[in-house]
Coordinates of N, CA and C in Angstrom, one line a residue:
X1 N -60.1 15.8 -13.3 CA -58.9 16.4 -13.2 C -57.8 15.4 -13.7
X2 N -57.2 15.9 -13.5 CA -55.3 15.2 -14.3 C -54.7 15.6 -13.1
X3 N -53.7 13.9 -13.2 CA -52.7 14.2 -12.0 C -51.4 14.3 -13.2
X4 N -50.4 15.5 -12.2 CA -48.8 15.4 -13.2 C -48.0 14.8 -12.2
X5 N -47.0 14.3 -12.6 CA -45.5 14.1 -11.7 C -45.0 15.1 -11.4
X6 N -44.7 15.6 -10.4 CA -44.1 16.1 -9.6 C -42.1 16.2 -9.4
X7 N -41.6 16.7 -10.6 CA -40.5 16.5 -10.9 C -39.3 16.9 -9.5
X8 N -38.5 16.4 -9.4 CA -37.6 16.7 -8.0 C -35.9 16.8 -8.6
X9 N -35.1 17.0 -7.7 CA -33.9 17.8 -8.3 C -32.8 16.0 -7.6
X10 N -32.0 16.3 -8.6 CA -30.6 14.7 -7.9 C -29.8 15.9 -7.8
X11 N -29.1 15.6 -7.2 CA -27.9 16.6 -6.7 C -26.9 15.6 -6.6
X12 N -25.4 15.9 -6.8 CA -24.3 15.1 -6.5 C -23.3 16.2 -5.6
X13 N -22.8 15.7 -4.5 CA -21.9 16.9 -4.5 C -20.9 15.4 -3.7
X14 N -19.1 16.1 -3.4 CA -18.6 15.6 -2.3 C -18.1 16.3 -1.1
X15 N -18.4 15.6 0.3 CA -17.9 16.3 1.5 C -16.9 16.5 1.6
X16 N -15.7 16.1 0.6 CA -14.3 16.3 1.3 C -13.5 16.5 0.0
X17 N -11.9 16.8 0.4 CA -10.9 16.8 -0.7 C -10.9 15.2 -1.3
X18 N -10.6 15.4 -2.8 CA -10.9 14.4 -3.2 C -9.4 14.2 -4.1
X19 N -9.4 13.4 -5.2 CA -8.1 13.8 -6.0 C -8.2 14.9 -7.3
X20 N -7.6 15.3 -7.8 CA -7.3 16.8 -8.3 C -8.1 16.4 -10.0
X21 N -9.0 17.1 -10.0 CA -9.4 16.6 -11.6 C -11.1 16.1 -11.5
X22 N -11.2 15.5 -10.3 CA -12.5 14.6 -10.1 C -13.8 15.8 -10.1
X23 N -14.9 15.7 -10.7 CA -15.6 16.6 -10.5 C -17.2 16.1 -10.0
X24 N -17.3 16.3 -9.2 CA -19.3 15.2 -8.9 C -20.4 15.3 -10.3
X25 N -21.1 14.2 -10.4 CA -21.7 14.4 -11.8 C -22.8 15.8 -11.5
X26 N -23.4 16.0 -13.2 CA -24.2 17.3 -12.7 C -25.2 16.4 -12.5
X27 N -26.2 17.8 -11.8 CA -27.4 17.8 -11.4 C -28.7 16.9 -12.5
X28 N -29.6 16.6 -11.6 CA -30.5 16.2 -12.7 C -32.3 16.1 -12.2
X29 N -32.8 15.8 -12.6 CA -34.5 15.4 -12.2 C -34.6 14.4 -12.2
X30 N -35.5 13.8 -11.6 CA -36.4 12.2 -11.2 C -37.7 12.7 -10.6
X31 N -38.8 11.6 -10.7 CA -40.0 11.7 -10.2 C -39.9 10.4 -9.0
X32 N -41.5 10.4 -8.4 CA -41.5 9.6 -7.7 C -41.7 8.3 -8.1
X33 N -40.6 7.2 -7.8 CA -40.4 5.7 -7.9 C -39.6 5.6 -9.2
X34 N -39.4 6.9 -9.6 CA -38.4 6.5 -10.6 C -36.7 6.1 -10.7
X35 N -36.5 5.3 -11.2 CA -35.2 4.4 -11.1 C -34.0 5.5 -11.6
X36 N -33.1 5.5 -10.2 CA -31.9 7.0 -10.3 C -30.6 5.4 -10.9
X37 N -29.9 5.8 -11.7 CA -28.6 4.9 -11.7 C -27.6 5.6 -10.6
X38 N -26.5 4.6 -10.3 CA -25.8 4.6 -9.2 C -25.1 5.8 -9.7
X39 N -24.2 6.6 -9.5 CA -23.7 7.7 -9.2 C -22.0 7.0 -10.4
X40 N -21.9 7.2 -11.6 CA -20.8 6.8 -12.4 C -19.6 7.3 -12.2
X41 N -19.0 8.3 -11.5 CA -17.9 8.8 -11.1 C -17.0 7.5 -10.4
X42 N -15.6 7.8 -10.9 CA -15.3 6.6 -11.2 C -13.5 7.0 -10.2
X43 N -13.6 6.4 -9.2 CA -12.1 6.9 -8.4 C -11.0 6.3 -9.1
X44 N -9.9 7.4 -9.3 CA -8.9 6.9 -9.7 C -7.9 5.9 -8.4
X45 N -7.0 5.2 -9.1 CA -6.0 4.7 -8.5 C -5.4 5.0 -6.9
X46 N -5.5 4.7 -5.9 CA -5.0 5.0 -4.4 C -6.6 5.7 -4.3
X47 N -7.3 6.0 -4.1 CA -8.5 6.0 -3.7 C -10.0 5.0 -3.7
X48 N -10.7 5.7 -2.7 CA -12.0 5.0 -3.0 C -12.9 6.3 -2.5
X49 N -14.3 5.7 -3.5 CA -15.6 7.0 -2.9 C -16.4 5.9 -2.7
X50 N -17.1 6.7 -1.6 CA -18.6 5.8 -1.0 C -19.4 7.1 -1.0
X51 N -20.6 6.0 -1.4 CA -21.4 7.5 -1.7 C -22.5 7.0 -0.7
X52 N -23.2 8.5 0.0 CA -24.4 8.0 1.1 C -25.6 8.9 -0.1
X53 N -26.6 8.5 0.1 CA -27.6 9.1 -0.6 C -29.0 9.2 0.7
X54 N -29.8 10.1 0.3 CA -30.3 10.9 0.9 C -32.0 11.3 -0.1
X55 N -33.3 10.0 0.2 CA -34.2 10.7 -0.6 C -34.4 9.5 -1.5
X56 N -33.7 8.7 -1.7 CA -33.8 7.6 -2.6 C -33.7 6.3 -1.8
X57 N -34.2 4.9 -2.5 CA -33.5 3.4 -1.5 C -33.2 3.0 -2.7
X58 N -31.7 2.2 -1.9 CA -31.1 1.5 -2.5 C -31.6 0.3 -3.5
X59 N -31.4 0.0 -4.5 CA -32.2 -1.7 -5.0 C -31.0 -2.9 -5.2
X60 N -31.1 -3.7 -5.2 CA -30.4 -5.0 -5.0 C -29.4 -4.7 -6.2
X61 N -29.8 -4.4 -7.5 CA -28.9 -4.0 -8.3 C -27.7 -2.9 -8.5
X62 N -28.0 -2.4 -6.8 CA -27.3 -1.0 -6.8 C -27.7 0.5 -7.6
X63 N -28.9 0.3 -8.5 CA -29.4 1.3 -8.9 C -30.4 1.8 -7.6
X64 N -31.1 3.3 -7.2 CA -32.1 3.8 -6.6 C -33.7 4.1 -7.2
X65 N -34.7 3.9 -6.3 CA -35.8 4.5 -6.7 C -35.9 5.6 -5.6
X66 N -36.4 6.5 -6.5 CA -37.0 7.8 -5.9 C -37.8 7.7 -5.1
X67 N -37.7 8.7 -4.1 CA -38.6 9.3 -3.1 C -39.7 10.1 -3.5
X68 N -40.5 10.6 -2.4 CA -41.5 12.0 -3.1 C -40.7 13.0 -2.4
X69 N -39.5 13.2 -2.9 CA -38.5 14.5 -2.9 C -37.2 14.7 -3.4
X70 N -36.7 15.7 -3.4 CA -35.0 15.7 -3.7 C -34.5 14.8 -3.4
X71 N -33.4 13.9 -4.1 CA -32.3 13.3 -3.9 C -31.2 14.1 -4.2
X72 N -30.5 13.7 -2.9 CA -29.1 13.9 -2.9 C -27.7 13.3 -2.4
X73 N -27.2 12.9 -3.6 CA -26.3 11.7 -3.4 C -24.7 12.9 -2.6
X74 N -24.0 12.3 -1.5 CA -23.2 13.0 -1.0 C -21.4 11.6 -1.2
X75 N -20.5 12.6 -1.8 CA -19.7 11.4 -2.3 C -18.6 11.9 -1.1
X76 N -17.5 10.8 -0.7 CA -16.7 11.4 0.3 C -15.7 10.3 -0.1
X77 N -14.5 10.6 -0.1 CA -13.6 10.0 -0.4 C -12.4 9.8 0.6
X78 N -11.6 8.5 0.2 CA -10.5 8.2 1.2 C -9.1 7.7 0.6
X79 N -8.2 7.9 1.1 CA -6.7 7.4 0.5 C -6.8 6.1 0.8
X80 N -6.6 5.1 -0.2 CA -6.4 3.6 -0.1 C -4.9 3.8 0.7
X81 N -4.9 2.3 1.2 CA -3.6 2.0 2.1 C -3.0 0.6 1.6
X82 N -1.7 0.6 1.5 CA -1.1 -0.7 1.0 C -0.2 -0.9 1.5
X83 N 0.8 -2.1 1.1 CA 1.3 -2.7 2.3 C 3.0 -2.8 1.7
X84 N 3.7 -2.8 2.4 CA 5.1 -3.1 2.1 C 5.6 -4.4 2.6
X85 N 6.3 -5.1 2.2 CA 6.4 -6.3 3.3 C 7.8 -6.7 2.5
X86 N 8.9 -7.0 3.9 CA 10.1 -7.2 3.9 C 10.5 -8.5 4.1
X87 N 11.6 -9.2 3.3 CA 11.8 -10.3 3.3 C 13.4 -10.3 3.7
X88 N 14.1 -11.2 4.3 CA 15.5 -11.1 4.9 C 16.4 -11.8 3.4
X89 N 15.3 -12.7 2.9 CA 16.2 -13.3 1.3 C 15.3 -13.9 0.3
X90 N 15.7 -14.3 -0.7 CA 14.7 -14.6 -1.5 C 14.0 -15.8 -1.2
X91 N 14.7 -16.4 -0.3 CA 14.2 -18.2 0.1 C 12.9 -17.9 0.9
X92 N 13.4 -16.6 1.6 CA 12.2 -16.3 2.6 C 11.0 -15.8 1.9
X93 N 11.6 -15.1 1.1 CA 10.0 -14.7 0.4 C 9.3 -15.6 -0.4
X94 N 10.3 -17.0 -1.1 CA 9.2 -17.7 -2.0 C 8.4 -18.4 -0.3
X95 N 9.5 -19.2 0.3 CA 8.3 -19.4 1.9 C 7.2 -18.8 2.2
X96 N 7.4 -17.5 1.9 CA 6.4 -16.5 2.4 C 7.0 -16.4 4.1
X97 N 8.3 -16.3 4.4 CA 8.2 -15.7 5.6 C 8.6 -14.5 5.5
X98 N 8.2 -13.6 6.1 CA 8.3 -12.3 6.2 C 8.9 -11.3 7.3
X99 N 9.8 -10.9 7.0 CA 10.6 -10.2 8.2 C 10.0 -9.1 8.6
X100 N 9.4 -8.5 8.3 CA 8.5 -7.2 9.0 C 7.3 -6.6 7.5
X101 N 6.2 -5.6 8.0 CA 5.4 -5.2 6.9 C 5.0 -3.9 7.3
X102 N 4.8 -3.1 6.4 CA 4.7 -1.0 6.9 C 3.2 -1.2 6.0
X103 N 2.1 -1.0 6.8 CA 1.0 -0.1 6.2 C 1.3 1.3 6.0
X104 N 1.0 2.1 4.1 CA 1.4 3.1 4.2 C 0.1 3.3 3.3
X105 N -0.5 5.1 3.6 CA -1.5 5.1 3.1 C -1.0 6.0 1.7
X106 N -1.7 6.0 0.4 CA -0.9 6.1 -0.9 C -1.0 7.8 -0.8
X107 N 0.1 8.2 -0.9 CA 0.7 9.5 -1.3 C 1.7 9.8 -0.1
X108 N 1.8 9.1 0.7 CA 2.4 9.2 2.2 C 3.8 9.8 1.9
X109 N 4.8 9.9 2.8 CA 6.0 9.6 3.0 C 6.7 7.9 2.9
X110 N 7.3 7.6 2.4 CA 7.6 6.5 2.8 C 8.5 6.5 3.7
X111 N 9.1 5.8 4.8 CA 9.6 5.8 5.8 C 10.4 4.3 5.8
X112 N 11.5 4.1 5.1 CA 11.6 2.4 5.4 C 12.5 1.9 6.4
X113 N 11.7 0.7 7.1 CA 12.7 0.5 8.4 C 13.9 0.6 8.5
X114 N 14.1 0.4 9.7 CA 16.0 0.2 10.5 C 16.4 -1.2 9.7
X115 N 17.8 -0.5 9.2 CA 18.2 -2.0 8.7 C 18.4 -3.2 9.5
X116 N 18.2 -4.4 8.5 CA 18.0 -5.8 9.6 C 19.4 -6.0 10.1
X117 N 19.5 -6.9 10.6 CA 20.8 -7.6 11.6 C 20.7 -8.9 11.4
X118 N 21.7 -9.2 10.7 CA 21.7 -10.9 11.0 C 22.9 -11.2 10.6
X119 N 23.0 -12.2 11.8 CA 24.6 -12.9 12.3 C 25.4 -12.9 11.2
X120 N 26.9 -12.6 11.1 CA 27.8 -13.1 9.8 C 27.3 -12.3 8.7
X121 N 26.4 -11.9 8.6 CA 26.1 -10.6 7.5 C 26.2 -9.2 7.6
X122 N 26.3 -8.3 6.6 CA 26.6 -6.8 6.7 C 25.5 -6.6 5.5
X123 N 24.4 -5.7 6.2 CA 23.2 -5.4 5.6 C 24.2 -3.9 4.3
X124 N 23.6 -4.5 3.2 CA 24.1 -3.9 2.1 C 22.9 -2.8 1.8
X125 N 22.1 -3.3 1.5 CA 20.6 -2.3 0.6 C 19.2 -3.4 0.5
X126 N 18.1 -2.5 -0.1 CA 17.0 -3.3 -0.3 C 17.5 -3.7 -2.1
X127 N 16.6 -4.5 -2.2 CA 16.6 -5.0 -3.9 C 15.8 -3.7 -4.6
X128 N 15.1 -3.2 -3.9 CA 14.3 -1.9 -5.0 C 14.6 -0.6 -4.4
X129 N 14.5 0.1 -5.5 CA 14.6 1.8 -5.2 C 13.1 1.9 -4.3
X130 N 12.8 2.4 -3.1 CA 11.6 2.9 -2.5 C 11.9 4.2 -3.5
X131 N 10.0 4.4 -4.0 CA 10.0 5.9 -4.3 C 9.5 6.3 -3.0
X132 N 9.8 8.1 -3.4 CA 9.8 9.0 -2.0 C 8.2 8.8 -1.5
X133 N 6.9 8.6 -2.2 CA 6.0 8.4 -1.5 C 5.3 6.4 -2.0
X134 N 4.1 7.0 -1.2 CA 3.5 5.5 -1.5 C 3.0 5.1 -2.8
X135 N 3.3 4.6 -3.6 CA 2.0 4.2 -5.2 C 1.3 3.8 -4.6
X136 N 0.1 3.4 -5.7 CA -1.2 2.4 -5.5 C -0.9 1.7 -5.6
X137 N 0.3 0.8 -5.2 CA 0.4 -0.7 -4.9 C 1.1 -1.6 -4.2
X138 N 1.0 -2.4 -4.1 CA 1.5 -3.4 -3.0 C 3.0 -3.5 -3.2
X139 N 4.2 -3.5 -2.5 CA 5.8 -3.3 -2.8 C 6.1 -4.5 -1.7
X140 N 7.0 -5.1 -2.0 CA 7.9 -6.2 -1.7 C 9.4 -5.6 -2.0
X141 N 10.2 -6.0 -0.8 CA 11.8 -5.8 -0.3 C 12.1 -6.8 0.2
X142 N 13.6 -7.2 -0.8 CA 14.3 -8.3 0.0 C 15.7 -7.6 -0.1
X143 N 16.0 -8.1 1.3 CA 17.3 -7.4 2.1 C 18.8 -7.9 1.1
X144 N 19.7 -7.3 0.9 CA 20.7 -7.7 0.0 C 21.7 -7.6 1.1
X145 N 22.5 -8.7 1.3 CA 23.3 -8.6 2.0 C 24.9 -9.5 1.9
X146 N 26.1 -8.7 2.5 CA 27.4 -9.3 1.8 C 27.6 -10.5 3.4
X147 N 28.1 -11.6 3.1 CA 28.4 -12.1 4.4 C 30.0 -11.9 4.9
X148 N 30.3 -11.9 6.3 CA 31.6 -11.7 6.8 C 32.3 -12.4 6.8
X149 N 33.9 -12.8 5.7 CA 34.3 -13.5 5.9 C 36.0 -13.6 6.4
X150 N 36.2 -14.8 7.4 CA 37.0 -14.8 7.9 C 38.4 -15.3 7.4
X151 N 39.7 -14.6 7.3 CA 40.4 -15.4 6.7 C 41.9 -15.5 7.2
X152 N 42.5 -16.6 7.3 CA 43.3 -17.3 8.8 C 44.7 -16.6 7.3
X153 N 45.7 -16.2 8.6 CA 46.8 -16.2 7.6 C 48.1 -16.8 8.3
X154 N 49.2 -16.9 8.2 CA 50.4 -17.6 8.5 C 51.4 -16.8 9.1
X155 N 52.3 -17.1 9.6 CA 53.2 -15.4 10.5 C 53.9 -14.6 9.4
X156 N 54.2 -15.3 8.5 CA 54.7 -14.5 7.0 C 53.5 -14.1 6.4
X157 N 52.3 -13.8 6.6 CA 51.0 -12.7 6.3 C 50.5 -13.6 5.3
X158 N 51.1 -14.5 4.8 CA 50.1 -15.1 3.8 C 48.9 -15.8 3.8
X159 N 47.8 -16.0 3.4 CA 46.6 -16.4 3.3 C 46.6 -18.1 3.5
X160 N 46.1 -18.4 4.5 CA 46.3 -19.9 4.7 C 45.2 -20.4 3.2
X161 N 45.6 -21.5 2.6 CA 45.1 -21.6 1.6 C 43.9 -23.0 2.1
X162 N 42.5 -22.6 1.3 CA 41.4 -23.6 2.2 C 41.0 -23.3 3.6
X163 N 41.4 -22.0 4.0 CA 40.9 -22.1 5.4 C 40.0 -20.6 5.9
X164 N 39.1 -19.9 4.9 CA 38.7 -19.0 5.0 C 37.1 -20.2 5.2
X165 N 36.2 -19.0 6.3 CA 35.3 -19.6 6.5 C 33.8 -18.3 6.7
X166 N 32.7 -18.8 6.5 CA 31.7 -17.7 7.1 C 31.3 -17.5 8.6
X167 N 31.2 -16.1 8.8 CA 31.2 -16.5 9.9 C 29.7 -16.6 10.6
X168 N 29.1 -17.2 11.1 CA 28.1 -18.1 11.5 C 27.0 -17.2 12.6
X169 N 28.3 -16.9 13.2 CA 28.1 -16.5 15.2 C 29.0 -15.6 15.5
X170 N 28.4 -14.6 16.4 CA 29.8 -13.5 16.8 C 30.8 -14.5 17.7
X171 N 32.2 -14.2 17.9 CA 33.1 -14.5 18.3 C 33.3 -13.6 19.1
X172 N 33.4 -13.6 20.6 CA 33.7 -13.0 22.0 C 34.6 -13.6 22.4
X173 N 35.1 -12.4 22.9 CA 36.4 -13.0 24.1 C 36.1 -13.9 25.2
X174 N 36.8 -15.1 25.5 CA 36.7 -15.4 27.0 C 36.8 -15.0 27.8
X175 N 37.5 -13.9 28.2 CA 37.4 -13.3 29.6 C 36.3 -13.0 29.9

């Protein structure tokens, strides 16, 4: 007698909403022990797919060998998340200190903090337009700010000359 192979079906599908356009590869055949390549669908930008497979094992190179049955690769996808991170001035940011940071996951709302407060300044704006949702990528903001300045004048209203100063620290009453 003659033995034949036993041909079996690869299937691709995904569990969930994915991004608009992506389609799972088609269908196809494999026998048993035969080498399936990894699944080429390829996620765009602010996403990632992980694929679980079902019928096949994995090999060190990331390609599969077949089972003695159907495989079926199942793809499921997720919104990547990135980071905003706020700086009070530019000194801070080459430091790398960081005044606060928003995980936002990409297509979100963006939401950008309560403006900062710092002594002797009047918070003006960030350095960049926030767009209305999240891109696929990492955004940095540094706080733009005017400082408050004090200026002494004489009983005839004129501007004492040399004696305007920043102000540092709030000034309260003594009582």
């Amino acid at each position: 007698g003659t033995w034949a192979k036993i041909d079996y079906v690869v299937t691709y599908s995904f569990s969930n909403e994915g991004p608009d356009g992506v389609d799972a590869p088609a269908a196809g055949s494999t026998t048993v022990g035969a080498t399936i390549a990894a699944p080429s669908t390829v996620a765009p930008a602010g996403w990632t797919l992980t694929w679980a497979v079902d019928g096949a094992t994995k090999n060190d190179d990331g390609s599969y060998t077949a089972g003695a049955g159907d495989v079926e690769f199942v793809g499921t996808w997720a919104k990547d998340s990135y980071t905003i991170t706020y700086y009070l001035s530019e000194q801070d940011k080459a430091d790398g200190k960081v005044y606060d940071t928003q995980t936002v996951t990409f297509g979100d709302t963006i939401k950008v903090i309560a403006d900062p407060e710092v002594d002797g300044k009047i918070f003006d704006a960030w350095d960049i337009d926030f767009p209305t949702t999240m891109p696929a990528e990492n955004l940095e903001a540094v706080a733009i700010f005017t400082p408050i300045v004090v200026v002494f004048y004489d009983v005839w209203g004129d501007p004492i000359v040399d004696c305007t100063m920043e102000v540092v620290t709030e000034i309260t009453d003594a009582d």
